[in-house]
Amino acid sequence: MVKRLGTGTLLFENMPRVEGFASVVGKKESEGPLGALFDKTEYDSRGGCETFEEAESRLQQEAARLCMEKADLRAQELDAVFAGDLLNQCTGSSFGLMHYGAPYLGQYGACSTMAQALLMAAVFTESGAADHALCVTSSHFCAAERQYRFPMEYGAVRTPTAQWTVTGAGSCILGKSRGKVAVRAAAVGKIQDMGVTDANNMGAAMAPAAADTILRFLHDSGTAAEDYDRIVTGDLGLVGSGILYDLLRREGVDAEPLHDDCGLLIFDREAQDVHAGGSGCGCCASVLCSKLLGELESGVLRNILFVATGALLSPTTAQQGRSIPSVAHLIHLTAVE
Amino acid sequence: MVKRLGTGTLLFENMPRVEGFASVVGKKESEGPLGALFDKTEYDSRGGCETFEEAESRLQQEAARLCMEKADLRAQELDAVFAGDLLNQCTGSSFGLMHYGAPYLGQYGACSTMAQALLMAAVFTESGAADHALCVTSSHFCAAERQYRFPMEYGAVRTPTAQWTVTGAGSCILGKSRGKVAVRAAAVGKIQDMGVTDANNMGAAMAPAAADTILRFLHDSGTAAEDYDRIVTGDLGLVGSGILYDLLRREGVDAEPLHDDCGLLIFDREAQDVHAGGSGCGCCASVLCSKLLGELESGVLRNILFVATGALLSPTTAQQGRSIPSVAHLIHLTAVE
């Protein structure tokens, strides 16, 4: 059963296990600091497909396939698939996963979608609704760029606060008992909106959501930041991470020494010219499903908070001058014997 | 606990109850056959807002507010909100609900989103993750038209197979024990793709998904179509409903005498010039949260299957000539006491 520690803060009494995980990334991501940890690199930005959007679907399809392979499960054994992406109407997921024929539940939390999918899979597993639930999310630089910003051919200059959308996908399967990493607890995010309207500064828009969720989780669970080996946010980048430290310090929490950000881990900011860091549903998903779960499995890490953040805007709302509401979902992952 | 009757087919042992429901619709919908059953009509298509998109957010905000009022609950008492819509990046939901400050989990299943949200809320309630979970979805004719088809000012002619996007929203709250209507069982949809590429004939694209989910549920639950008072699909319209009957008859199931479609219930097709019927995330949501739950509550209906269908395409995939993958989620609703 799931125990509620507070509004939206959940404790999983049977601790669903990670049965397998896999990541697929693009060429630029493979050249970054985590390059050796990803399962597969797709060197062609169209992935052998006709369009960038189709290529993104392929990333998701491949990540799910490799994940099933590593978990020694077939698609017919999946009770639920939780998936999402940034493309309009989440077509990266629907087109990427339809051929598996598994029960499909599309999720939308922008770049927080991987944490949301894990949370759903954990509740399904804990409740008996699923023996095996697959999570997968993706993003693609070219598909995102032309949807959110400018046509690729335009070669637009980027602001220093802008983040670089990761080309990649990450997938993991939660189940009842197999596996060395477990989901211990989670916190569902509440939407925060501080009035930021600059769509080229997502980190600033999302930091308050991360701070709110982290503070609420620490309070509800009766734990301190120091009780965890790392607090890893999804895609705040350089600007957002700094704001997060400030917001947490105001509440007496010093997260800086414990903090990593997937958007800063995946690229070498200076050498790879990605400005404030990486972003996109595929960023924290591919970092989680390579480095983070790998280090939890091998015992390098014992206990982490994975906090994925999402900016819930669209190009339309940005053009209409509206602010950027954001959300952050938190997953407490722990190593088990 | 949740019992799995088959892959994706779920039985809720404690039967989460509907604690309240509400609907808000536009002027055209209020003039249809169900007009008197909706809680509120918004006569201005901009709803006093600057844009159609903002107006859609307001529909969702109002439906959720009225639903909480009728259930005698405050936003602070909600453990989870499951919401979705058709706008790019689901901004109808994020902008409409952010001010409530409740734990937020965005869902995307196109026009099937209301059934998906109910399924999630039922699993959360059953597992202990939520005492009260709110579901809400919306659509808006003008916002959908200009996003999926043409600018409103263009006055494009519609094909006979086209459906009319409903301006409306429906909301309901699931809880543990209060209420005369319960969620007994559910089936998660599997994506179906029969190669239909005509984005003006969604009914044809979605009918195979509805047939697959209904047949799977009847098989897994060991029940027959005749065991239910009604089988109500979400938005197959006239064309899709006919195809559904054919597909089910091939498997020995005669659903026609038991069948209603929300897209056909909400409008008077002839008098209101809506071609093949209504559609949109707000169509089956507003029909469910007025006529259907009302009739279950009053005892007119005892036992129904609510089967919402969604076409998982985007304008981009349609322009790229791709087919229309579809999904249908099923909820078995029953009167209790």
mmCIF file of N, CA, C and O in Angstrom, chain A residues 28 30 38 43 74 87 127 139-140 144 161 194 204-205 269 284 303 311-312 322-323 331 333:
data_model
loop_
_atom_site.group_PDB
_atom_site.id
_atom_site.type_symbol
_atom_site.label_atom_id
_atom_site.label_comp_id
_atom_site.label_asym_id
_atom_site.label_seq_id
_atom_site.Cartn_x
_atom_site.Cartn_y
_atom_site.Cartn_z
ATOM 1 N N LYS A 28 26.045 14.498 -29.951
ATOM 2 C CA LYS A 28 26.588 15.520 -29.057
ATOM 3 C C LYS A 28 26.606 15.018 -27.610
ATOM 4 O O LYS A 28 27.579 15.245 -26.882
ATOM 5 N N SER A 30 26.757 11.962 -26.660
ATOM 6 C CA SER A 30 27.743 10.877 -26.520
ATOM 7 C C SER A 30 29.154 11.441 -26.365
ATOM 8 O O SER A 30 30.051 10.761 -25.875
ATOM 9 N N PHE A 38 26.053 5.688 -21.637
ATOM 10 C CA PHE A 38 24.792 5.454 -22.350
ATOM 11 C C PHE A 38 24.838 4.118 -23.091
ATOM 12 O O PHE A 38 25.891 3.687 -23.545
ATOM 13 N N TYR A 43 23.986 8.403 -34.202
ATOM 14 C CA TYR A 43 24.852 9.457 -34.742
ATOM 15 C C TYR A 43 24.151 10.360 -35.753
ATOM 16 O O TYR A 43 24.514 11.510 -35.938
ATOM 17 N N ARG A 74 9.386 -9.243 -22.015
ATOM 18 C CA ARG A 74 8.829 -8.951 -23.327
ATOM 19 C C ARG A 74 7.705 -7.921 -23.181
ATOM 20 O O ARG A 74 7.140 -7.776 -22.093
ATOM 21 N N LEU A 87 6.898 17.021 -27.790
ATOM 22 C CA LEU A 87 6.263 17.326 -29.071
ATOM 23 C C LEU A 87 4.776 17.596 -28.864
ATOM 24 O O LEU A 87 4.147 17.037 -27.977
ATOM 25 N N SER A 127 0.077 -0.825 -5.781
ATOM 26 C CA SER A 127 -1.350 -1.087 -5.595
ATOM 27 C C SER A 127 -1.789 -2.448 -6.112
ATOM 28 O O SER A 127 -2.897 -2.887 -5.848
ATOM 29 N N SER A 139 13.483 13.513 -25.756
ATOM 30 C CA SER A 139 13.451 14.813 -26.424
ATOM 31 C C SER A 139 14.455 14.762 -27.564
ATOM 32 O O SER A 139 15.297 13.857 -27.632
ATOM 33 N N HIS A 140 14.344 15.719 -28.487
ATOM 34 C CA HIS A 140 15.214 15.745 -29.657
ATOM 35 C C HIS A 140 15.511 17.204 -29.968
ATOM 36 O O HIS A 140 14.579 17.999 -30.153
ATOM 37 N N ALA A 144 12.595 19.837 -31.116
ATOM 38 C CA ALA A 144 12.196 20.841 -30.119
ATOM 39 C C ALA A 144 12.499 22.246 -30.614
ATOM 40 O O ALA A 144 11.697 23.161 -30.460
ATOM 41 N N THR A 161 21.204 32.470 -21.101
ATOM 42 C CA THR A 161 20.393 31.703 -20.147
ATOM 43 C C THR A 161 19.704 30.506 -20.795
ATOM 44 O O THR A 161 19.095 29.689 -20.107
ATOM 45 N N MET A 194 5.987 32.229 -10.660
ATOM 46 C CA MET A 194 6.510 33.452 -10.073
ATOM 47 C C MET A 194 6.491 34.611 -11.065
ATOM 48 O O MET A 194 7.127 35.637 -10.852
ATOM 49 N N ALA A 204 15.148 29.740 -14.409
ATOM 50 C CA ALA A 204 14.590 30.693 -13.444
ATOM 51 C C ALA A 204 13.123 30.384 -13.182
ATOM 52 O O ALA A 204 12.640 30.492 -12.056
ATOM 53 N N ALA A 205 12.398 29.987 -14.234
ATOM 54 C CA ALA A 205 10.974 29.690 -14.061
ATOM 55 C C ALA A 205 10.767 28.433 -13.225
ATOM 56 O O ALA A 205 9.824 28.350 -12.439
ATOM 57 N N ARG A 269 29.722 22.270 -20.398
ATOM 58 C CA ARG A 269 29.147 23.549 -20.811
ATOM 59 C C ARG A 269 30.086 24.399 -21.652
ATOM 60 O O ARG A 269 29.686 24.983 -22.661
ATOM 61 N N CYS A 284 16.985 14.485 -18.227
ATOM 62 C CA CYS A 284 17.056 13.799 -16.928
ATOM 63 C C CYS A 284 16.743 12.321 -17.081
ATOM 64 O O CYS A 284 17.231 11.503 -16.293
ATOM 65 N N ASN A 303 21.396 6.525 -1.728
ATOM 66 C CA ASN A 303 20.183 7.221 -1.344
ATOM 67 C C ASN A 303 20.126 8.567 -2.058
ATOM 68 O O ASN A 303 20.887 9.463 -1.737
ATOM 69 N N ALA A 311 8.599 22.969 -17.260
ATOM 70 C CA ALA A 311 8.008 24.282 -17.525
ATOM 71 C C ALA A 311 6.752 24.056 -18.356
ATOM 72 O O ALA A 311 6.832 23.587 -19.489
ATOM 73 N N LEU A 312 5.590 24.395 -17.793
ATOM 74 C CA LEU A 312 4.320 24.012 -18.409
ATOM 75 C C LEU A 312 3.777 25.088 -19.348
ATOM 76 O O LEU A 312 2.583 25.388 -19.346
ATOM 77 N N ARG A 322 2.211 35.244 -21.735
ATOM 78 C CA ARG A 322 1.861 34.725 -20.419
ATOM 79 C C ARG A 322 3.100 34.207 -19.678
ATOM 80 O O ARG A 322 4.140 33.957 -20.279
ATOM 81 N N SER A 323 2.974 34.073 -18.402
ATOM 82 C CA SER A 323 4.089 33.611 -17.570
ATOM 83 C C SER A 323 4.301 32.103 -17.762
ATOM 84 O O SER A 323 3.583 31.466 -18.523
ATOM 85 N N ILE A 331 11.383 11.900 -6.606
ATOM 86 C CA ILE A 331 11.427 10.458 -6.358
ATOM 87 C C ILE A 331 12.611 10.162 -5.433
ATOM 88 O O ILE A 331 13.735 10.571 -5.725
ATOM 89 N N LEU A 333 15.054 7.504 -4.388
ATOM 90 C CA LEU A 333 15.577 6.211 -4.832
ATOM 91 C C LEU A 333 16.597 5.708 -3.826
ATOM 92 O O LEU A 333 17.436 6.475 -3.343
#
